[in-house]
Coordinates of C-alpha atoms and ligand atoms in Angstrom, one line a residue:
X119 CA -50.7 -20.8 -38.7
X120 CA -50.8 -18.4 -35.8
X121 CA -47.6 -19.1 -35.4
X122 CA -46.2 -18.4 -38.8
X123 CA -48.5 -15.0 -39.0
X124 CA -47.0 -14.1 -35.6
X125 CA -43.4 -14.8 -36.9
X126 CA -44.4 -13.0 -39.9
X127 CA -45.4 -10.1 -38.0
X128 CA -42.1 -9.9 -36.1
X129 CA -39.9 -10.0 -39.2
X130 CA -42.1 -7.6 -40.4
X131 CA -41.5 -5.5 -37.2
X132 CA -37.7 -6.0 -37.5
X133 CA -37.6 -5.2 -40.6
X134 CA -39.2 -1.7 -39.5
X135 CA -36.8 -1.5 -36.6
X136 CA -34.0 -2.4 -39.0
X137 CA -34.9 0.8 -41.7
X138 CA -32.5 3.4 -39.7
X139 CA -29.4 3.2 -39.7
X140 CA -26.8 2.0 -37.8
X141 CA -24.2 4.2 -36.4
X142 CA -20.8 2.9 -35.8
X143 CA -18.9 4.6 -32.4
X144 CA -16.3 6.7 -34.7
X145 CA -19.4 7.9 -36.9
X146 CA -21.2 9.1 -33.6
X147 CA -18.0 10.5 -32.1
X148 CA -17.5 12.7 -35.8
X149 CA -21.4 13.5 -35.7
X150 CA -21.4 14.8 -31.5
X151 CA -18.0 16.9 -32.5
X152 CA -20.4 18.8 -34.8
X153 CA -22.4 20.5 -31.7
X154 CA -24.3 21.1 -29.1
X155 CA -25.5 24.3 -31.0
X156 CA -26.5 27.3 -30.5
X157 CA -22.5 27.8 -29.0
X158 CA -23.0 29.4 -25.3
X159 CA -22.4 32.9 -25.4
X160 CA -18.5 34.3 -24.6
X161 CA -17.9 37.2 -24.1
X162 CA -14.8 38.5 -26.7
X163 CA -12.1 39.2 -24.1
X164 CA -10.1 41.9 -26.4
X165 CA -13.3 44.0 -26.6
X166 CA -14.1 45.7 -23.5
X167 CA -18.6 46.3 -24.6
X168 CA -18.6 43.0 -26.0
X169 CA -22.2 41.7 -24.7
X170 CA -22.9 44.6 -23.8
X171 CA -26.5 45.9 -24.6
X172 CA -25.9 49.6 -25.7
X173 CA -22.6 48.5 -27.3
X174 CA -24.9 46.0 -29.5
X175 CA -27.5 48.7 -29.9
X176 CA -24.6 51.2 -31.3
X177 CA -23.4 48.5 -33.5
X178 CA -26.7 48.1 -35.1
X179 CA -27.0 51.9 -35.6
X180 CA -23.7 52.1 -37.1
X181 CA -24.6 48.9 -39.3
X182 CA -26.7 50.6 -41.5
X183 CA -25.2 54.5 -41.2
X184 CA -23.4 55.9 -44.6
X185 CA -21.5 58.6 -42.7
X186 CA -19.0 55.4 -41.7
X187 CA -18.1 55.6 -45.4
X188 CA -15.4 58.5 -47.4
X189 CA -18.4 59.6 -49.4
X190 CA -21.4 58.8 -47.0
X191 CA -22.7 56.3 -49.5
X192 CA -22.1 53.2 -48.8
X193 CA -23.4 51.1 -45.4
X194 CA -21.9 47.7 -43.6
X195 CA -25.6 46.6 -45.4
X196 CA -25.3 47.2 -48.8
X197 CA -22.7 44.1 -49.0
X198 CA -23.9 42.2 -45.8
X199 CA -27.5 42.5 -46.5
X200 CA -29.8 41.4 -43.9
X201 CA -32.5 39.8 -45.6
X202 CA -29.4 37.7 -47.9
X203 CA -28.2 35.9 -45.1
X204 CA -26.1 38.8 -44.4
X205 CA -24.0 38.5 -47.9
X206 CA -25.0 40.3 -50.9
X207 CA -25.6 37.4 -54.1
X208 CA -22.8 38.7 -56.0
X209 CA -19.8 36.7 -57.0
X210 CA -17.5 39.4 -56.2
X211 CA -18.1 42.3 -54.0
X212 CA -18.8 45.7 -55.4
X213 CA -18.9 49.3 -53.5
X214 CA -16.7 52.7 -54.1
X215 CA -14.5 50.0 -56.6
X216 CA -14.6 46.3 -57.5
X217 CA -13.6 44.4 -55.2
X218 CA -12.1 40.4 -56.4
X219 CA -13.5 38.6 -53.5
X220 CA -16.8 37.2 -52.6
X221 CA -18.7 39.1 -49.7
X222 CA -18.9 37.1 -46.4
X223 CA -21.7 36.2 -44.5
X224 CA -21.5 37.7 -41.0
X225 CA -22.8 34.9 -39.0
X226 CA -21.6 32.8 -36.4
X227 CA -18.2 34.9 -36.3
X228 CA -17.4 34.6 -32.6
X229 CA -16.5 31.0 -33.3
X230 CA -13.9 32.1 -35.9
X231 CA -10.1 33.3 -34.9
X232 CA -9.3 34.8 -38.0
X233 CA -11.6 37.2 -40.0
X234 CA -11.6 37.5 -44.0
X235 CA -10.9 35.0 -46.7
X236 CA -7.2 35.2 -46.1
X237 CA -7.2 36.5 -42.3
X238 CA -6.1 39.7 -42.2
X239 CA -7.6 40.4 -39.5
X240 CA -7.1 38.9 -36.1
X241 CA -10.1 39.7 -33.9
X242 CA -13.6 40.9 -35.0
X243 CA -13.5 44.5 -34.5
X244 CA -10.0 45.0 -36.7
X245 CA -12.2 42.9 -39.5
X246 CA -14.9 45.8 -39.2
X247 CA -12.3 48.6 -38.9
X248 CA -10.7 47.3 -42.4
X249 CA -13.8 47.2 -43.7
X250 CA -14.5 51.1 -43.6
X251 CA -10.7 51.9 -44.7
X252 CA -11.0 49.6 -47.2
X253 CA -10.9 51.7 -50.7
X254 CA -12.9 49.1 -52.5
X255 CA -15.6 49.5 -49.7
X256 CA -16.0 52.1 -47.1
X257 CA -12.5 54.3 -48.4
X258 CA -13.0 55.9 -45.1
X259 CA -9.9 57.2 -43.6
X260 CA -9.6 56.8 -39.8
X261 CA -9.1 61.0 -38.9
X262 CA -12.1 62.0 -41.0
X263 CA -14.2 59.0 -39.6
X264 CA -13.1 60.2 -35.8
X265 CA -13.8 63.5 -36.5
X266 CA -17.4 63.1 -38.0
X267 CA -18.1 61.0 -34.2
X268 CA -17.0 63.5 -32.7
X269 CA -19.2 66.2 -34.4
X270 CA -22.5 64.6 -34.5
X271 CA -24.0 64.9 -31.7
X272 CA -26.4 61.3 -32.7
X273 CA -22.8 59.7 -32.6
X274 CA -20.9 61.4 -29.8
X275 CA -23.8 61.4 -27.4
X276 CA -24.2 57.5 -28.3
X277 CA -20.7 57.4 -27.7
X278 CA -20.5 58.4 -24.4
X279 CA -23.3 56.0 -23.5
X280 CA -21.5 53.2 -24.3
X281 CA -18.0 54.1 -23.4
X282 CA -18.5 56.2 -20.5
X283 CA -16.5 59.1 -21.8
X284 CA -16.4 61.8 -24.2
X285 CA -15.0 60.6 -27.6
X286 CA -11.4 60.9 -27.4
X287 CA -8.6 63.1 -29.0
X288 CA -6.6 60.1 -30.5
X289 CA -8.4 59.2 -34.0
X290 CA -7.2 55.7 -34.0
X291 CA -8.3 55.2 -30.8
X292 CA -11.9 56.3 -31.5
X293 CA -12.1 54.3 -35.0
X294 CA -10.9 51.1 -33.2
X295 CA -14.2 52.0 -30.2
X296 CA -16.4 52.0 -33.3
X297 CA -15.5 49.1 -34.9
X298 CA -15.6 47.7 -31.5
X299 CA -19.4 48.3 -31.1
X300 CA -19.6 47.1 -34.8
X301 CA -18.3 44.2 -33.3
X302 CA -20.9 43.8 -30.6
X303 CA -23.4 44.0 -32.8
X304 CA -22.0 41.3 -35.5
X305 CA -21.3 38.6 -32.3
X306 CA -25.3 38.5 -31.4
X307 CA -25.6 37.2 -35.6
X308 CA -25.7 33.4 -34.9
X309 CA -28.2 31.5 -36.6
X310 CA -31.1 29.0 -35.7
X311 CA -30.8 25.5 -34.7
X312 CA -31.2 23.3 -37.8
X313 CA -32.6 19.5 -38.8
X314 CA -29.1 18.5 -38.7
X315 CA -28.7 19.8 -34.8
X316 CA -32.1 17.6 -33.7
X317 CA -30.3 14.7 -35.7
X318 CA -27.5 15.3 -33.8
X319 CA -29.2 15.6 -30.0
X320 CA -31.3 12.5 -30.9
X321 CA -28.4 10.6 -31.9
X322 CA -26.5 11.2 -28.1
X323 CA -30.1 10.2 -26.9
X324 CA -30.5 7.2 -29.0
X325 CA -34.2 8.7 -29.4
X326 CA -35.0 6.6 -32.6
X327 CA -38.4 7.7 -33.2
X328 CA -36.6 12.2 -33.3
X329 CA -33.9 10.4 -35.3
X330 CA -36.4 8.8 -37.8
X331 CA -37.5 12.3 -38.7
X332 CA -34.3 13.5 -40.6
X333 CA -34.7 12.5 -44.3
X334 CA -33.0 9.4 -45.1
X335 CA -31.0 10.9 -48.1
X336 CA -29.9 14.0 -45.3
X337 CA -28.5 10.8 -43.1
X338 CA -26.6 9.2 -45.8
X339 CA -25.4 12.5 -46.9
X340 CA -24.2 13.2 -43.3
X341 CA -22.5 9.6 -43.4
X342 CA -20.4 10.7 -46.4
X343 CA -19.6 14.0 -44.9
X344 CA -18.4 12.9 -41.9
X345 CA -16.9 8.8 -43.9
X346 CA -15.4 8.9 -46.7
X347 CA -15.7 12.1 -48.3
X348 CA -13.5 13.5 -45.1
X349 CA -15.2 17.0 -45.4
X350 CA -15.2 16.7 -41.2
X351 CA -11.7 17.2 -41.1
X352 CA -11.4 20.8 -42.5
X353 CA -15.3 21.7 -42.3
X354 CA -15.3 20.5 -38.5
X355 CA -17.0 21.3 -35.1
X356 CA -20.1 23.0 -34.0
X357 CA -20.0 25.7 -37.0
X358 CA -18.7 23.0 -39.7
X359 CA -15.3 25.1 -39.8
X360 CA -12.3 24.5 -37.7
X361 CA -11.3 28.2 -39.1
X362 CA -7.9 26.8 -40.5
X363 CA -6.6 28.1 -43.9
X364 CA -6.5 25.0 -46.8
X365 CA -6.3 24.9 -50.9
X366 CA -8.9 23.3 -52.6
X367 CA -7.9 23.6 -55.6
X368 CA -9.8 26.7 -56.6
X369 CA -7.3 29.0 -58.5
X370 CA -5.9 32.2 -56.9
X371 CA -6.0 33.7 -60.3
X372 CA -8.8 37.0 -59.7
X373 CA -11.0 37.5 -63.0
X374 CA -8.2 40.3 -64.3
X375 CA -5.6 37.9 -64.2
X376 CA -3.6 39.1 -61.5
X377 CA -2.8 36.8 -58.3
X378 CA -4.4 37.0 -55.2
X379 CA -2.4 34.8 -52.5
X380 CA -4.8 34.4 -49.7
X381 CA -3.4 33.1 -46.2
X382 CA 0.4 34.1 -47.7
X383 CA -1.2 38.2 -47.5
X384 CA -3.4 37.3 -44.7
X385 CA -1.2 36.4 -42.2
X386 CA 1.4 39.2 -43.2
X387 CA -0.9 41.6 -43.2
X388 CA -2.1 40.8 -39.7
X389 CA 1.1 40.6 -37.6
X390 CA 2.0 43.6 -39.4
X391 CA -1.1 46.2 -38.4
X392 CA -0.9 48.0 -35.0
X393 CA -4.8 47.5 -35.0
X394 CA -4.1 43.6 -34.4
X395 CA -4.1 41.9 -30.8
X396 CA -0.5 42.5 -30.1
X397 CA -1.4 46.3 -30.5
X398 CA -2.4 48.7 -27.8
X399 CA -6.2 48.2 -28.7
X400 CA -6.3 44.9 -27.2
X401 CA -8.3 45.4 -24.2
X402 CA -7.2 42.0 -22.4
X403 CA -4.5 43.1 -20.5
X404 CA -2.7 39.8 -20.2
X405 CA -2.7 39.5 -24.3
X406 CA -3.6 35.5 -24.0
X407 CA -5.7 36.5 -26.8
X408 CA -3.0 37.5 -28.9
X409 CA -1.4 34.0 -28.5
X410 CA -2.3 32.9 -32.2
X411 CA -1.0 36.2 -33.7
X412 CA 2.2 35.5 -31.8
X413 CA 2.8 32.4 -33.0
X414 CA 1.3 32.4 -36.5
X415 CA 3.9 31.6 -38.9
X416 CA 4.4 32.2 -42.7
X417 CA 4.5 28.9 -44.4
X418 CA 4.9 28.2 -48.5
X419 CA 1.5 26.7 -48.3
X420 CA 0.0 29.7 -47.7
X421 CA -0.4 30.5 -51.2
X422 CA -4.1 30.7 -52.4
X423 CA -4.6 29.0 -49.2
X424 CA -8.1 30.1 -47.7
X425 CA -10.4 30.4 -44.4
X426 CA -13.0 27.1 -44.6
X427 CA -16.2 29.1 -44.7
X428 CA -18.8 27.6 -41.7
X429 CA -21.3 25.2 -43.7
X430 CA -24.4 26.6 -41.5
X431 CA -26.9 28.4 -43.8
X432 CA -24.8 27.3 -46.8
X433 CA -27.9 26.9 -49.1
X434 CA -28.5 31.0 -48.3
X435 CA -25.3 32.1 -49.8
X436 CA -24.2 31.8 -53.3
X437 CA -22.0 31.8 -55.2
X438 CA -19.7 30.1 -53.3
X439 CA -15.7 30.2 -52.9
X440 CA -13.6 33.3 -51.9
X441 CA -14.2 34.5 -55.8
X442 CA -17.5 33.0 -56.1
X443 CA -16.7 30.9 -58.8
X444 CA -19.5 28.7 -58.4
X445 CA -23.0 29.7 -58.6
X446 CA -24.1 26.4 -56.7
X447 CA -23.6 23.8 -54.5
X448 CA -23.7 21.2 -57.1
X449 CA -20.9 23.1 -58.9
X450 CA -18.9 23.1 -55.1
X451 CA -19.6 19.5 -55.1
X452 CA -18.4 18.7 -58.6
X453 CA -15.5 20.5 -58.3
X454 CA -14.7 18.0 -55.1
X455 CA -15.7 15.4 -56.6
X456 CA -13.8 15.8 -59.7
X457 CA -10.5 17.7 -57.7
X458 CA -8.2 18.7 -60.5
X459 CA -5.2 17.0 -58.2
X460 CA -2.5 18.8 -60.3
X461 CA -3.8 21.9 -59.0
X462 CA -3.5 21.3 -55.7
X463 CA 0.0 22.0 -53.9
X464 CA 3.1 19.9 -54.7
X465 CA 4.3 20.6 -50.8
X466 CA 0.6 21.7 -49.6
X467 CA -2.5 19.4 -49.0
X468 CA -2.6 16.1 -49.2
X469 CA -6.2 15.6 -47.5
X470 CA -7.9 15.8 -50.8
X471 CA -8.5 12.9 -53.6
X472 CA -11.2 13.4 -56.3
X473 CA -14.0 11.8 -54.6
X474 CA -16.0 10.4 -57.9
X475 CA -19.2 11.0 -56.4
X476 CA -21.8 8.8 -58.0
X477 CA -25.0 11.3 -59.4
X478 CA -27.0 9.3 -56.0
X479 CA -24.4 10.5 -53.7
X480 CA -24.2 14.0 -55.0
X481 CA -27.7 14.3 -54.0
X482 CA -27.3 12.6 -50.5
X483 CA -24.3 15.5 -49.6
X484 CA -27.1 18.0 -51.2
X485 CA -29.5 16.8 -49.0
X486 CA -27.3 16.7 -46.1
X487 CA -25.9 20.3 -46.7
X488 CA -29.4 21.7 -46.9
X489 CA -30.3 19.8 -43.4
X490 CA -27.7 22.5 -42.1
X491 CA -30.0 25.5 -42.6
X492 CA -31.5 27.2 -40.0
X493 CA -32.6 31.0 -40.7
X494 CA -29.8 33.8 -39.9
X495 CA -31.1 36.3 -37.9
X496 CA -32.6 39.3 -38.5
X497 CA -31.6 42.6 -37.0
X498 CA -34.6 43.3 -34.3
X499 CA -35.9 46.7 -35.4
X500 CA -38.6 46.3 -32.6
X501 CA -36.2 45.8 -29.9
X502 CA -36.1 48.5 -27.3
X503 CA -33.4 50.5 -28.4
X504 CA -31.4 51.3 -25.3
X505 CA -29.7 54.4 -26.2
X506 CA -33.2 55.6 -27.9
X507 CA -34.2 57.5 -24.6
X508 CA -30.8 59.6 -24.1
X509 CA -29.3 59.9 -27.9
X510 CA -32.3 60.1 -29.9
Ligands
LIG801 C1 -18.2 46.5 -50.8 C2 -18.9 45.5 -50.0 C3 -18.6 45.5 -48.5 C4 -19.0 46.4 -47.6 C5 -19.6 47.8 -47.8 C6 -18.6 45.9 -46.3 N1 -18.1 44.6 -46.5 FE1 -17.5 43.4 -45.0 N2 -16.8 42.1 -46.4 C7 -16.8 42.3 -47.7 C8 -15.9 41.3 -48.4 C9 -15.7 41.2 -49.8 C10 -15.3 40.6 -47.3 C11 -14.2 39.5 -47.5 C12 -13.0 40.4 -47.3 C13 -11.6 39.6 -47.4 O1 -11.6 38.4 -47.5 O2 -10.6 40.2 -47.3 C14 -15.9 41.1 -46.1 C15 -15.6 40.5 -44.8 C16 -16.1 41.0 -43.6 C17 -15.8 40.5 -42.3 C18 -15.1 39.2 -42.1 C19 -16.1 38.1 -42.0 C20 -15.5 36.7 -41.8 O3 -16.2 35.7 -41.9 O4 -14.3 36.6 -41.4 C21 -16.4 41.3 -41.4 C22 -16.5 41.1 -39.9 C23 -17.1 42.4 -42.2 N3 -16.8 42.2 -43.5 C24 -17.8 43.4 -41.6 C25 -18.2 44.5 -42.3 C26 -18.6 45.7 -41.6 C27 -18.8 45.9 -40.1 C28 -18.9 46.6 -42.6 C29 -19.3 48.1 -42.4 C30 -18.4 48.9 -41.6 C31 -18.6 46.0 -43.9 N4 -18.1 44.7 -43.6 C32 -18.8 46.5 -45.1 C33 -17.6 43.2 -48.4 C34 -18.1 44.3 -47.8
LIG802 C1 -8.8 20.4 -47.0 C2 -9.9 21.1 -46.3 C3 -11.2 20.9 -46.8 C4 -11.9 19.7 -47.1 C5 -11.4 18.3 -46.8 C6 -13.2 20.1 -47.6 N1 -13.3 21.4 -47.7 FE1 -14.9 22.5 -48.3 N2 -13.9 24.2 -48.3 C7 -12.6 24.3 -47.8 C8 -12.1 25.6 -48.1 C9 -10.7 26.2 -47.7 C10 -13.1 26.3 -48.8 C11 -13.0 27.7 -49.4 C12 -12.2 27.6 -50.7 C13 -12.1 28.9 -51.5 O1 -12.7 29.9 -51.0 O2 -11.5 29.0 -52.5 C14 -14.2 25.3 -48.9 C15 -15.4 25.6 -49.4 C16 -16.5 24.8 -49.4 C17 -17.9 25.2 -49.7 C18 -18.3 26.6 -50.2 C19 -18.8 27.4 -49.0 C20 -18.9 28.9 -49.2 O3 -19.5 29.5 -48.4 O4 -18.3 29.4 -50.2 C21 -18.7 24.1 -49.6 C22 -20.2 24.0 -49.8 C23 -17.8 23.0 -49.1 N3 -16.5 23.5 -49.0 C24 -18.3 21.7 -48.8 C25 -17.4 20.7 -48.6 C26 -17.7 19.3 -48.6 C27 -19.1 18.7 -48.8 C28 -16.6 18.6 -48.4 C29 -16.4 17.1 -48.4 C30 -16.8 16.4 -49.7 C31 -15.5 19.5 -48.2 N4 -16.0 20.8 -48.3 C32 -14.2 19.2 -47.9 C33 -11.9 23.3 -47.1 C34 -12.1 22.0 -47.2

């Protein structure tokens, strides 16, 4: 009897044991590729105050100062707002005029290569420089811009503090040193470590009992993800974006009707502006960071081709595509799972089949993306400001 009770209780026990699940090498391999995170901290190599404390500090004033914009009306946070995950909840942006895209979160950007829906811009601070001559948002104009630096004395003396000279004649020159500290400021946005990320660590450590707390619906979620709904290959990597440009079958139709191309305006649009990395405003003198704009080149499949947006924070910022065409993730994940395939390119991609999710597999991927939230930061307004003491 003592027998059958004790082999009792070590089925039972195995049974126990058995409950996780089992990993198979190529599932672990996919899962590790998809950290260690927070990222470690590199410096931007075209931007000479990248990192640097009174550059991020200037950035941050800058951030949330009107006079960047043609009228003095608009601020980088009336789109990016801080407390919306640094995006604004609208399907479509909306400043001086409407806009057709849907306003980007600024987090994690230092892991991307290309900046925008479409890349048109090719480092962070050209990105924030479109941003202010943009007519639909800023309309600033880069002399008037320069000039108002260089007349208020809040600006100019910050200015000097963080560039170690007076603001200079050349307009563009100054306009690009401001959307450089812009930059600064954006690259210290990278958001908290998520359930997903101690999954992830407990995994390499084959710590069962830390695996054992990550919902069992978040794991199988993560086994589709990364199995056979193949969202790993585009949606890769510590920020769950490889930054690559891809069709998914949303249409590049805008709401009026007219055709917005993506990648195919992107790309042009980059090698073409003197502010890009080619440009004199690249502040790596050997240009290795310009390698990619070099090389980039102009391919049919461009067409309504767009950046994979990062899936950290994901729940935080609807609607969702690059014309926010879906107010939820469900709606994302229908549209995947029911991929209009004659949509997508004749020539273009061929990574996507409808994947006929079953309703219990919808929720699993839910689950899953929700596992990948951690909070975005919040700008410090308590921080020592380090430019408070001389440019007040
Ligand atoms: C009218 C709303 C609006 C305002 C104001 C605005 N943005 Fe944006 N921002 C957008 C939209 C829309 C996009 C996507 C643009 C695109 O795809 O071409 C974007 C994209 C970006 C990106 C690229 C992000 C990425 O993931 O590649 C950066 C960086 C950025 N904005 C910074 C700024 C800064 C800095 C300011 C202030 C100087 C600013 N924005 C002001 C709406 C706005
Ligand atoms: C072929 C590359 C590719 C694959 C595979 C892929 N995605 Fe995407 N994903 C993208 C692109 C590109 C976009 C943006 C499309 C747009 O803006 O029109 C996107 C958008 C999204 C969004 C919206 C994010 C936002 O901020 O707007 C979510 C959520 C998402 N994908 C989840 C998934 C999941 C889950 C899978 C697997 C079932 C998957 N993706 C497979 C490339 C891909």
């Amino acid at each position: 009897m003592l027998g059958l009770a004790g082999a009792l209780g070590v089925s039972a026990l195995h049974a126990a044991a058995a409950m996780p699940m089992d990993w198979t090498p190529s599932e672990r391999a996919r899962i590790a590729a998809h950290g260690p995170w927070p990222p470690a901290p590199a410096p931007d190599r075209s931007n000479r105050v990248s990192g640097q404390s009174a550059a991020i500090a200037f950035g941050q004033r800058l951030f949330f100062d009107g006079r960047l914009s043609a009228g003095a009306t608009v601020n980088c946070a009336g789109c990016h707002q801080p407390s919306r995950a640094w995006t604004d909840g609208r399907a479509t942006a909306q400043a001086l005029a409407p806009g057709v895209r849907n306003t980007q979160t600024l987090v994690n950007l230092p892991l991307q290569r290309w900046f925008g829906w479409g890349g048109s811009s090719d480092s962070l601070w050209m990105a924030s420089l479109r941003a202010i001559v943009d007519p639909r948002e800023m309309g600033a104009s880069v002399a008037p811009l320069a000039r108002r630096v260089r007349q208020h004395p809040d600006l100019s003396c910050a200015y000097r503090q963080v560039f170690e000279q007076a603001p200079p004649a050349d307009d563009d020159l100054l306009a690009v040193d401001i959307a450089k500290a812009l930059a600064a400021f954006q690259e210290t946005l990278v958001t908290a470590r998520t359930p997903f990320d101690a999954f992830r660590d407990a995994l390499l450590r084959n710590d069962h009992e830390a695996m054992a707390r990550y919902p069992a619906a978040a794991q199988r979620g993560l086994r589709l993800f990364v199995g056979r709904g193949n969202c790993t290959l585009c949606h890769g990597g510590p920020n769950f974006s490889h930054g690559a440009f891809h069709d998914t079958g949303v249409p590049f139709f805008t709401r009026r009707g007219e055709v917005d191309p993506g990648r195919h305006v992107g790309l042009r649009e980059a090698q073409a502006s003197p502010m890009n990395l080619l440009g004199r405003f690249n502040d790596d003198a050997s240009r290795d960071t310009a390698i990619a704009t070099r090389h980039a080149r102009l391919e049919h499949r461009h067409w309504g081709a767009w950046r994979t947006p990062s899936l950290r924070n994901v729940t935080a910022t609807a609607p969702y595509m690059h014309d926010g065409s879906f107010e939820t993730l469900r709606d994302v994940l229908l549209h995947y799972s029911d991929l209009p395939e004659e949509r997508l390119h004749a020539d273009g991609e061929r990574l996507l089949r409808p994947l006929r999710l079953s309703p219990a597999e919808l929720d699993d991927l839910l689950a899953f993306l929700r596992s990948l939230d951690g909070d975005a930061p919040l700008p410090d307004l308590n921080a020592r400001d380090p430019l408070q003491a001389r440019c007040p």
